[in-house]
PDB file of C-alpha atoms in Angstrom:
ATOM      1  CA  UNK A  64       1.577   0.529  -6.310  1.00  0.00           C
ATOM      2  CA  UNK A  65      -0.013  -2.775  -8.132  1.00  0.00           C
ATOM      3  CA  UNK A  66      -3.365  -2.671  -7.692  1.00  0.00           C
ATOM      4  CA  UNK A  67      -5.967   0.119  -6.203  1.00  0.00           C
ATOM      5  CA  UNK A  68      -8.231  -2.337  -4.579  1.00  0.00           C
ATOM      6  CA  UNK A  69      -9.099  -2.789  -1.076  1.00  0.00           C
ATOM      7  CA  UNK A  70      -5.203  -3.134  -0.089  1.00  0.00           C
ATOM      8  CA  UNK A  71      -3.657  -0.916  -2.598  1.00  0.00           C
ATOM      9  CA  UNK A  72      -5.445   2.169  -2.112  1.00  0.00           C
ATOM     10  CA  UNK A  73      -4.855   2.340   1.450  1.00  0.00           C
ATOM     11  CA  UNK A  74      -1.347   1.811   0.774  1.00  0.00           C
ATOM     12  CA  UNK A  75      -1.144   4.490  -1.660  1.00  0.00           C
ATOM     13  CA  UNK A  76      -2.709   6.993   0.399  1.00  0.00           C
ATOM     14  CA  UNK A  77      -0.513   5.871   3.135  1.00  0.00           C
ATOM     15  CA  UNK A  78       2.771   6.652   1.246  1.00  0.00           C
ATOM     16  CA  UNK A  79       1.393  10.305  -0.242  1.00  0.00           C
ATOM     17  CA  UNK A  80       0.369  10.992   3.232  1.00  0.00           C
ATOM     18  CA  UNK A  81       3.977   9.981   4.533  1.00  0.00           C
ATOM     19  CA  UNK A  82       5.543  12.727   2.139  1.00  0.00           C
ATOM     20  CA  UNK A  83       6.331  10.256  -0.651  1.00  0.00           C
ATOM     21  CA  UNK A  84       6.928  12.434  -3.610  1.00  0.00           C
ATOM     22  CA  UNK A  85       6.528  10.106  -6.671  1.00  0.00           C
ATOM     23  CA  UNK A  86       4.078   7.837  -7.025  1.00  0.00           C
ATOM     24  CA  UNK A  87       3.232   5.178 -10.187  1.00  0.00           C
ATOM     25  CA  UNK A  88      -0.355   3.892  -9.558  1.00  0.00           C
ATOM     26  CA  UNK A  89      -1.560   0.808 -11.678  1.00  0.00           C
ATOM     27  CA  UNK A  90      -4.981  -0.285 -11.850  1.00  0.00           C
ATOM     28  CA  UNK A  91      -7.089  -0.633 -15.343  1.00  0.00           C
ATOM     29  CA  UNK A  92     -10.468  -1.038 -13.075  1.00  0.00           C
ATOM     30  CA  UNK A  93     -13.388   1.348 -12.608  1.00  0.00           C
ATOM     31  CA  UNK A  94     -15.210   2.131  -8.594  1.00  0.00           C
ATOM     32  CA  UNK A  95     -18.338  -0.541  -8.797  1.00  0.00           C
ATOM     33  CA  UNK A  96     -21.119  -0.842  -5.708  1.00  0.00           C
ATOM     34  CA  UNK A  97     -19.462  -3.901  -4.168  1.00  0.00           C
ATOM     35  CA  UNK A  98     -16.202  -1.623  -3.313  1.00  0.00           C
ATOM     36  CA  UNK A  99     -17.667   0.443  -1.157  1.00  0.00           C
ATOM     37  CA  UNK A 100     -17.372  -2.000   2.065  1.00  0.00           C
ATOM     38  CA  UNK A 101     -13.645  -1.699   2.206  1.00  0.00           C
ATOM     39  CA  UNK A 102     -11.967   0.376  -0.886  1.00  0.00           C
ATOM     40  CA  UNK A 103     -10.692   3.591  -0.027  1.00  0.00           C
ATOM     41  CA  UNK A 104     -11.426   5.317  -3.201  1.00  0.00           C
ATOM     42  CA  UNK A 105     -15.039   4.128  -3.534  1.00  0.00           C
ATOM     43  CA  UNK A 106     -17.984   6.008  -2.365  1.00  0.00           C
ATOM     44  CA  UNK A 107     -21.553   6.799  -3.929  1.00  0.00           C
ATOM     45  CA  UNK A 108     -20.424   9.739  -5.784  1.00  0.00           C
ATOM     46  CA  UNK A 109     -16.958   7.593  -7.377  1.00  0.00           C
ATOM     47  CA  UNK A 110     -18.566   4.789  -9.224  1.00  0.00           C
ATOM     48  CA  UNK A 111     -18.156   4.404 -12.962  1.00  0.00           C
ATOM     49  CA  UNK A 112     -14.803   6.422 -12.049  1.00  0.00           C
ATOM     50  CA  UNK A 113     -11.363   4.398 -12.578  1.00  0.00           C
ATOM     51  CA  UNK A 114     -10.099   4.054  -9.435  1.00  0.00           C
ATOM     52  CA  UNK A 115      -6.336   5.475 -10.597  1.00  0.00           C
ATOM     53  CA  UNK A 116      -7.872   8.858 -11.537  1.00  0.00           C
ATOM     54  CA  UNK A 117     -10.250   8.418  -7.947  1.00  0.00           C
ATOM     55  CA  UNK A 118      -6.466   7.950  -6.158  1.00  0.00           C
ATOM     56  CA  UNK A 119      -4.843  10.764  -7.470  1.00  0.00           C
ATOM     57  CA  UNK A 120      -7.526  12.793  -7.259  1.00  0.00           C
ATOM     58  CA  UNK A 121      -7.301  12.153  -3.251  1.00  0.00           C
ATOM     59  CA  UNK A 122      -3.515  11.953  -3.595  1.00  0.00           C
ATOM     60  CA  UNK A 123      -3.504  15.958  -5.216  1.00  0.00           C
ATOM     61  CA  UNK A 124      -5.518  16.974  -2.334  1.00  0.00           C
ATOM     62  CA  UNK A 125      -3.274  15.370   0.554  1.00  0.00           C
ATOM     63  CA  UNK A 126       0.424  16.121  -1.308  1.00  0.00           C
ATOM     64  CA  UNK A 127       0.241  18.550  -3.765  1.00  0.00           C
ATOM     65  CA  UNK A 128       4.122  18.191  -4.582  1.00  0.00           C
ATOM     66  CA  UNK A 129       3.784  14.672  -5.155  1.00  0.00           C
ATOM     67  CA  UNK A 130       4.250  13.444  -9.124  1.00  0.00           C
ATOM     68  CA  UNK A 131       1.773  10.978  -9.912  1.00  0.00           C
ATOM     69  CA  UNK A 132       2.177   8.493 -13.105  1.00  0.00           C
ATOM     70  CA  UNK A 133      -1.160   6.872 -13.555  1.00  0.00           C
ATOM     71  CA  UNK A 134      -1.349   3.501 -15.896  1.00  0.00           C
ATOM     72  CA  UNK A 135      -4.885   2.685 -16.278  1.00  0.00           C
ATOM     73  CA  UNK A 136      -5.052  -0.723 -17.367  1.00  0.00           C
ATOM     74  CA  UNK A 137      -4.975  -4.342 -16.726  1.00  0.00           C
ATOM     75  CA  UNK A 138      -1.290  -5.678 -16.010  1.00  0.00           C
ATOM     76  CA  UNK A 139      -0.815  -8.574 -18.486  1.00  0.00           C
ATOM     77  CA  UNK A 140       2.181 -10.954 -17.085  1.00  0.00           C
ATOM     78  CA  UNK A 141       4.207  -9.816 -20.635  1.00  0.00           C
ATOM     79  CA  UNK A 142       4.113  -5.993 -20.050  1.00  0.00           C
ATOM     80  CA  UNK A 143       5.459  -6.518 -16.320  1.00  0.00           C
ATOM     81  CA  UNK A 144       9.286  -5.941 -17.673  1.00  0.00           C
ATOM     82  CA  UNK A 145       8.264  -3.156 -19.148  1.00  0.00           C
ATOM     83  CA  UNK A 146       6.636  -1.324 -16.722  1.00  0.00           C
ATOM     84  CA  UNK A 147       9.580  -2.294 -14.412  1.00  0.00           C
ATOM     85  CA  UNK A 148      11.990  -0.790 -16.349  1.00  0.00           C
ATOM     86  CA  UNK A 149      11.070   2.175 -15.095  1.00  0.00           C
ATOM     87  CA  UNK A 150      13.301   2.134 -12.236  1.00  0.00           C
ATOM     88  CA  UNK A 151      11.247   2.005  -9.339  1.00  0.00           C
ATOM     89  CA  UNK A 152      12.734   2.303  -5.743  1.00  0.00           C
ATOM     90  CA  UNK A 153      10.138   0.349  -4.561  1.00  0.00           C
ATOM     91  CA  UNK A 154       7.542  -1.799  -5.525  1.00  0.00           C
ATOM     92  CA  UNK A 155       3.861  -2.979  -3.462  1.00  0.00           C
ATOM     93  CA  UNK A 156       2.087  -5.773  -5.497  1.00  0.00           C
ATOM     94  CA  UNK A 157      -1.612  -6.049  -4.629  1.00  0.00           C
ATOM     95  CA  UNK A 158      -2.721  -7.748  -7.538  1.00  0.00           C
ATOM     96  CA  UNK A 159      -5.658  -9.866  -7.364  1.00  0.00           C
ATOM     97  CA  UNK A 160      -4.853 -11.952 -10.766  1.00  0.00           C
ATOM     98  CA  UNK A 161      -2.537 -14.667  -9.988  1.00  0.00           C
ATOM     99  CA  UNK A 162      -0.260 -14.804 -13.180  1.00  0.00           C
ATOM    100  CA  UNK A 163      -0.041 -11.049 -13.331  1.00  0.00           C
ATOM    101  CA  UNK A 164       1.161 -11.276  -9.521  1.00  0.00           C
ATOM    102  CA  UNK A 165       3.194 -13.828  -9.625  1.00  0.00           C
ATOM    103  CA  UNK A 166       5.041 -12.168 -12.777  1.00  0.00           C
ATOM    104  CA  UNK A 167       5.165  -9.130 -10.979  1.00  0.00           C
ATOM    105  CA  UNK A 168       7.007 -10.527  -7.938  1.00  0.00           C
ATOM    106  CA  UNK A 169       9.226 -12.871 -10.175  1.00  0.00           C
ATOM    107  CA  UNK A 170      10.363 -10.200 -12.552  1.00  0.00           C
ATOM    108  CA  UNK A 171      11.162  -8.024  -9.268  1.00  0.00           C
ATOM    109  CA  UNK A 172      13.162 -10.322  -8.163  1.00  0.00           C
ATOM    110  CA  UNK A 173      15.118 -11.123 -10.954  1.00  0.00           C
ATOM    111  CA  UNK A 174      15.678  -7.432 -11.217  1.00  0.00           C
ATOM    112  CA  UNK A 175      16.838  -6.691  -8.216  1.00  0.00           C
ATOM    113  CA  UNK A 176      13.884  -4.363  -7.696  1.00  0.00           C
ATOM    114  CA  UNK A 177      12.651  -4.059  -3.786  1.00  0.00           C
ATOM    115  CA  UNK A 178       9.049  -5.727  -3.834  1.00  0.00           C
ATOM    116  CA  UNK A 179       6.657  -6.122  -0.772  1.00  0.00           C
ATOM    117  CA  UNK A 180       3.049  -8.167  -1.753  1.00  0.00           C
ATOM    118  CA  UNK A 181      -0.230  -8.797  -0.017  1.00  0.00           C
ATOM    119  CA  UNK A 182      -1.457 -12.072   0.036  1.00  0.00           C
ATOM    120  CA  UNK A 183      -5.231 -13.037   1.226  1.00  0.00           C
ATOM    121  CA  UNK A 184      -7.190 -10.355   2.898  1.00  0.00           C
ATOM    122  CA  UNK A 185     -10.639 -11.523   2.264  1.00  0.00           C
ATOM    123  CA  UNK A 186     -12.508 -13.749   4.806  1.00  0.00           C
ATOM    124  CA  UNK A 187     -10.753 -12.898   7.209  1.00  0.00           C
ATOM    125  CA  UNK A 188     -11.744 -11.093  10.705  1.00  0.00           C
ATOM    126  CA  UNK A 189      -9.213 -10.878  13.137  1.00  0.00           C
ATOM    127  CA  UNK A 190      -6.733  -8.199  13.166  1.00  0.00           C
ATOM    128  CA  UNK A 191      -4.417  -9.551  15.853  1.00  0.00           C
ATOM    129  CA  UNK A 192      -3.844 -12.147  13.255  1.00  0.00           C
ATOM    130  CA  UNK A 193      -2.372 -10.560  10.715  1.00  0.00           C
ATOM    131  CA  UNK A 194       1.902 -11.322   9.996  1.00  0.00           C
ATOM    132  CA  UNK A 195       4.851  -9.834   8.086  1.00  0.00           C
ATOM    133  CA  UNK A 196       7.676 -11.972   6.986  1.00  0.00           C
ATOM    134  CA  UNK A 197       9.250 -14.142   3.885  1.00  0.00           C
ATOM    135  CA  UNK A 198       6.384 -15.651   1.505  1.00  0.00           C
ATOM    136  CA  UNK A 199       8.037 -19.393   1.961  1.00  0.00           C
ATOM    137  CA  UNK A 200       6.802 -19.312   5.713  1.00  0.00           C
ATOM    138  CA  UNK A 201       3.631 -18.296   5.243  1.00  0.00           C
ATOM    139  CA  UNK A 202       0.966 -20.945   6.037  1.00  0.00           C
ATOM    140  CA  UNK A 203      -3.068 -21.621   6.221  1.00  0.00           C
ATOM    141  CA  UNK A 204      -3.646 -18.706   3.299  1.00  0.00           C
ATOM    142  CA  UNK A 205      -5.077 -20.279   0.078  1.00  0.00           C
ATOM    143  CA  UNK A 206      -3.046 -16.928  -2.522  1.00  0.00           C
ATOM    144  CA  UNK A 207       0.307 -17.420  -0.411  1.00  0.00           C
ATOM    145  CA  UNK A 208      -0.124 -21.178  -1.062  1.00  0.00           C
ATOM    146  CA  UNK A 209      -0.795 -20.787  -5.063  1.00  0.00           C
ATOM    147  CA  UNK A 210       1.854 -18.210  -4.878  1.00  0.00           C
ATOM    148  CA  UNK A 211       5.049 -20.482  -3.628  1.00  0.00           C
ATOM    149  CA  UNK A 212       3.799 -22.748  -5.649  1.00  0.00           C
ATOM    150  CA  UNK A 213       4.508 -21.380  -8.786  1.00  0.00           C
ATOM    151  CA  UNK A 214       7.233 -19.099  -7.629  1.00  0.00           C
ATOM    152  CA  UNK A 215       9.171 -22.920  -6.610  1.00  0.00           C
ATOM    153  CA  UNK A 216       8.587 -23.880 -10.183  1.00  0.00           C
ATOM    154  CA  UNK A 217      10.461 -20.945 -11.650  1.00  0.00           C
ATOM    155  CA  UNK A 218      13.237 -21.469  -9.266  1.00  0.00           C
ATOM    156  CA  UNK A 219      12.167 -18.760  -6.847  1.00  0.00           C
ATOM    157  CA  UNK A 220      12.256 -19.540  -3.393  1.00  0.00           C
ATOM    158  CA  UNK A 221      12.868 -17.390  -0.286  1.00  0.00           C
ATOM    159  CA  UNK A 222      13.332 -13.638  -0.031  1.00  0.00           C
ATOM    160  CA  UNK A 223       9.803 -12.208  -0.354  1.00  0.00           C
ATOM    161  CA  UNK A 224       8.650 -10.010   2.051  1.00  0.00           C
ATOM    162  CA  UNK A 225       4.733 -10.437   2.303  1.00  0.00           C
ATOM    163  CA  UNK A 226       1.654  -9.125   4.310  1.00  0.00           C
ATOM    164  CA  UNK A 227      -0.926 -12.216   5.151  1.00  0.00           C
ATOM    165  CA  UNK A 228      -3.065 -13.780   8.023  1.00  0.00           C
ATOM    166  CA  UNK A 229      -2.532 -15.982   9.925  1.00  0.00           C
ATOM    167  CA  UNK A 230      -6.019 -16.257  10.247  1.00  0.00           C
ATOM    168  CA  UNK A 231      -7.815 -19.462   8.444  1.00  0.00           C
ATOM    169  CA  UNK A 232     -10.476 -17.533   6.116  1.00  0.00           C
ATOM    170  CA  UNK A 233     -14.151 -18.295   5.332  1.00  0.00           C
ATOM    171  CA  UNK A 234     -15.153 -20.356   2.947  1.00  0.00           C
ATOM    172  CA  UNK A 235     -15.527 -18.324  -0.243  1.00  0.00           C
ATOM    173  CA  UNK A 236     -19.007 -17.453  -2.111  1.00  0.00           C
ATOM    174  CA  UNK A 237     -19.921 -19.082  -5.345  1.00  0.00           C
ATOM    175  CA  UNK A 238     -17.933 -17.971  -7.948  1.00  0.00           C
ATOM    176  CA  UNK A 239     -19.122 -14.303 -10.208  1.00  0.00           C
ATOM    177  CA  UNK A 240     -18.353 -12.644 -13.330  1.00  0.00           C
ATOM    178  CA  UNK A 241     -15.338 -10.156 -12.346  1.00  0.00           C
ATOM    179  CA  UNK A 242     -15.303  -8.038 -15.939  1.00  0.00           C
ATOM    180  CA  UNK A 243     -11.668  -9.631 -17.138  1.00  0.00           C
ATOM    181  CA  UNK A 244     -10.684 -13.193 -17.228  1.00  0.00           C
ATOM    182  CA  UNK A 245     -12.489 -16.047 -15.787  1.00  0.00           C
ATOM    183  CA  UNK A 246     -15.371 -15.951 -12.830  1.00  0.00           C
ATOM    184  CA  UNK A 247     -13.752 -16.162  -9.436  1.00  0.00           C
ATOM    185  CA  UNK A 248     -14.930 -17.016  -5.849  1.00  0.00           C
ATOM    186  CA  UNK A 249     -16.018 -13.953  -3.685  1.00  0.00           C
ATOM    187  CA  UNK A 250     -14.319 -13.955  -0.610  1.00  0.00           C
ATOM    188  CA  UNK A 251     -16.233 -11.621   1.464  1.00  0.00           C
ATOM    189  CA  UNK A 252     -13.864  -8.613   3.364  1.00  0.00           C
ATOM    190  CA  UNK A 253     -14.512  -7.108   6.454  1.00  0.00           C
ATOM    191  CA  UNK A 254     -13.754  -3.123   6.182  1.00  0.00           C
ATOM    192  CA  UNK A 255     -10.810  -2.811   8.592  1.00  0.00           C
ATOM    193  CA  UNK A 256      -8.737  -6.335   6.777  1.00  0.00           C
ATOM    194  CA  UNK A 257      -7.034  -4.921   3.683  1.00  0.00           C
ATOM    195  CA  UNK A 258      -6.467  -1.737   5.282  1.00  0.00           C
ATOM    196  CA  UNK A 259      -4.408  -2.866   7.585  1.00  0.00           C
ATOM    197  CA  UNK A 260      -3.060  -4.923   4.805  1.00  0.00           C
ATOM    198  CA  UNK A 261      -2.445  -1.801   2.707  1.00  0.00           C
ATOM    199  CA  UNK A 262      -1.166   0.363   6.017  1.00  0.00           C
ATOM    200  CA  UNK A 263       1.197  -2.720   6.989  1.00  0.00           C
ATOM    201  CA  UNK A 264       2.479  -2.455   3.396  1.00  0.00           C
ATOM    202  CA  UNK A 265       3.133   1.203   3.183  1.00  0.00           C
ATOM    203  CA  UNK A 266       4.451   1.178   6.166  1.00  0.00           C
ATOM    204  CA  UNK A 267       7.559  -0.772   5.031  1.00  0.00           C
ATOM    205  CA  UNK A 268       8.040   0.667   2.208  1.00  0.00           C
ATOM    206  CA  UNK A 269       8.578   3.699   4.147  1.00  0.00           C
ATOM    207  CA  UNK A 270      11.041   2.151   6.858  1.00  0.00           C
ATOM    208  CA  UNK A 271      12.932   1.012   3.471  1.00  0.00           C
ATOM    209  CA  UNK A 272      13.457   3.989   2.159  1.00  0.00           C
ATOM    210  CA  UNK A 273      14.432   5.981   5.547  1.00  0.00           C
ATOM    211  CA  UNK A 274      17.122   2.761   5.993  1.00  0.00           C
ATOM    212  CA  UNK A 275      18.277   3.427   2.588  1.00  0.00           C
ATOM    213  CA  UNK A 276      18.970   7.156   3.508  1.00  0.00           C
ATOM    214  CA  UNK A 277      20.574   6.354   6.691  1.00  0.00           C
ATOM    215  CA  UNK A 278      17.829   8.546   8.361  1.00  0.00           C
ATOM    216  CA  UNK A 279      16.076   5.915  10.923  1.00  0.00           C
ATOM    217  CA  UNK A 280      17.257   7.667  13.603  1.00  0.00           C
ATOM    218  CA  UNK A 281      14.608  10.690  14.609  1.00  0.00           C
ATOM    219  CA  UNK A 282      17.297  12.696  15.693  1.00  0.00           C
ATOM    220  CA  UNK A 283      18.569  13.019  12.346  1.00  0.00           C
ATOM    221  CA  UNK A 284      15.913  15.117  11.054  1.00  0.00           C
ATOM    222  CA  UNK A 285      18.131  17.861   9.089  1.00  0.00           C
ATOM    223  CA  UNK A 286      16.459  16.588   5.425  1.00  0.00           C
ATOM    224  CA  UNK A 287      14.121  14.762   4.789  1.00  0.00           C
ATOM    225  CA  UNK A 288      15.197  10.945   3.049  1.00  0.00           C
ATOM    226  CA  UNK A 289      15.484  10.738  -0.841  1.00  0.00           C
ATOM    227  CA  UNK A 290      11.975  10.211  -2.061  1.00  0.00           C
ATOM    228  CA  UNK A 291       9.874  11.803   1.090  1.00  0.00           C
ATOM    229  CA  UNK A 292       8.971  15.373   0.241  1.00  0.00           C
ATOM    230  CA  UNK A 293       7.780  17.481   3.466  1.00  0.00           C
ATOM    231  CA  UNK A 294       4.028  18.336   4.028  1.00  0.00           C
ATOM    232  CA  UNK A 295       3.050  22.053   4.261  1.00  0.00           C
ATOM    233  CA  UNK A 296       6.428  22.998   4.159  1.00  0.00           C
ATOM    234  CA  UNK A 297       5.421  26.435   3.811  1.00  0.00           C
ATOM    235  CA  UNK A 298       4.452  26.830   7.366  1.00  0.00           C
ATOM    236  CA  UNK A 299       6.436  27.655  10.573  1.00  0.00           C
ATOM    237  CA  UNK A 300       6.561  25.045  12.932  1.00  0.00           C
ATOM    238  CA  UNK A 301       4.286  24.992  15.873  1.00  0.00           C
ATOM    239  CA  UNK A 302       6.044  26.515  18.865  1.00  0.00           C
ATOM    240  CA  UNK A 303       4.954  25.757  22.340  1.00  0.00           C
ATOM    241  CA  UNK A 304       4.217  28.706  24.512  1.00  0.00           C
ATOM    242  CA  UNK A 305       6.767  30.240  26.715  1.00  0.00           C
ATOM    243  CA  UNK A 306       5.922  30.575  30.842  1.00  0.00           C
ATOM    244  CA  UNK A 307       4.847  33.865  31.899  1.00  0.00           C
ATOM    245  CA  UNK A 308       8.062  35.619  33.299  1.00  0.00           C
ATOM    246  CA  UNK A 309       5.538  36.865  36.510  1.00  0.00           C
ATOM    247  CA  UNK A 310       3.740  33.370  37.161  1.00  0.00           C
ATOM    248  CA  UNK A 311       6.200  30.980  35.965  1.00  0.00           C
ATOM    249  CA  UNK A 312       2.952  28.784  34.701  1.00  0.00           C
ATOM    250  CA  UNK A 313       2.723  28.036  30.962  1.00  0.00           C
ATOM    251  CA  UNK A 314      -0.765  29.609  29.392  1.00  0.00           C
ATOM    252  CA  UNK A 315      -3.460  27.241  29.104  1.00  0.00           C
ATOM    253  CA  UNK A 316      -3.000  24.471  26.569  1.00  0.00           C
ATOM    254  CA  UNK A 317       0.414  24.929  27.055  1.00  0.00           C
ATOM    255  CA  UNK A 318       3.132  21.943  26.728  1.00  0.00           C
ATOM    256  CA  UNK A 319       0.542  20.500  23.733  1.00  0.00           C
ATOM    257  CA  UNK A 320       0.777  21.894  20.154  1.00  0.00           C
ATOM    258  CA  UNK A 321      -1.132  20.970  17.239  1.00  0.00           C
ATOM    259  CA  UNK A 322       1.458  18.673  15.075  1.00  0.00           C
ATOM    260  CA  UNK A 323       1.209  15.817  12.061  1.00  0.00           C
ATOM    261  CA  UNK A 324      -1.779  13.829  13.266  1.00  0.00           C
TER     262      UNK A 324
END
């Protein structure tokens, strides 16, 4: 995961909580006030904290089994190939920084490495609005538009799958000193936008990897698909209770169980 932000961190949590069991997290930044509207990892006791160390901290406590490689720092376009030589099964970009994005998606690509990116969350409101589908017929959003753009000029065109809105966004803020690189405009986020974003991510990265196993179908629920790990494994499963041989009737609260959620 690309990115720890407002998008990224939900879709981190989202994969540890679906049993994923190895996890690379890349962000270089630390938890700062104006997180705390819509960042997972930031609260009032978080910031000055890097937000990959905040992430795995939460990640430990959720999925204990899950191996965590943390790379705290900013993702320069020429360490991308690097960092993808890892091997990665999958791959969420949400980057903020344009050029490091855009080499993480091209690189990807050219790799043969399965990618999934967020475009524009901010400014937006309307959840109804937001899509999934390939980057080239994305409209309206200002990052999928700068995006294609420069993706077309490398010879990249479709097969990107991307998260984005529909949704025409507010005009940005004036522009503010961000810590790295030059001052950008502040698009203001609602809370519930780049989680979704982040959830919608995670959530096909998951499908991926069940299609990969051949395990899509919930009957087949023998193992568990290469790269989920099962949570609290160590527990019988819930049972529900048995009718009373006398009455026939099932003890109160019976037919419900407490399960996953």
């Amino acid at each position: 995961v690309a990115g720890l932000g407002g998008v990224g961190s939900y879709a981190a949590e989202a994969l540890a909580r679906a049993g994923v069991g190895d996890l690379t997290l890349v962000d270089h930044d630390v938890v700062a006030g104006s997180n705390l509207n819509r960042q997972l990892v930031a609260l009032e006791s978080t910031l000055g904290v890097p937000k990959a160390r905040v992430m795995a901290g939460r990640i430990r406590d959720i999925n204990p089994g899950c191996r965590l490689n943390l790379i705290e720092r900013f993702l320069e376009p020429d360490a991308v190939s690097e960092l993808l030589s890892a091997g990665f099964h999958q791959v969420i970009d949400a980057i903020d920084s344009l050029s490091s994005k855009v080499e993480l998606i091209a690189t990807a690509l050219g790799q043969g490495v399965p990618i999934v990116s967020s475009m524009g969350a901010g400014g937006r409101l309307d959840p109804t609005r937001v899509r999934v589908g390939d980057l080239m017929d994305t409209s309206v959003c200002p990052l999928a538009r700068a995006v294609r753009g420069r993706l077309r000029r490398r010879g990249i065109g479709r097969g990107l799958t991307v998260v984005w809105s529909d949704e025409p966004p507010l005009a940005p803020l004036p522009p503010e000193e961000t810590g790295r690189g030059r001052p950008r405009a502040v698009n203001g986020t609602v809370s519930y936008m780049p989680a979704l974003f982040g959830l919608t991510l995670a959530g096909i990265v998951v499908q991926r990897i069940l299609s990969q196993a051949g395990d899509t179908s919930r009957g087949n629920q023998s193992a568990p698909a290469d790269g989920l790990v099962p949570l609290g494994s160590d527990r019988a499963p819930a049972r529900d209770p048995e009718p009373d041989d006398r009455t026939g009737r099932v003890p109160r609260g019976g037919g419900c169980h407490p399960g996953p959620g």
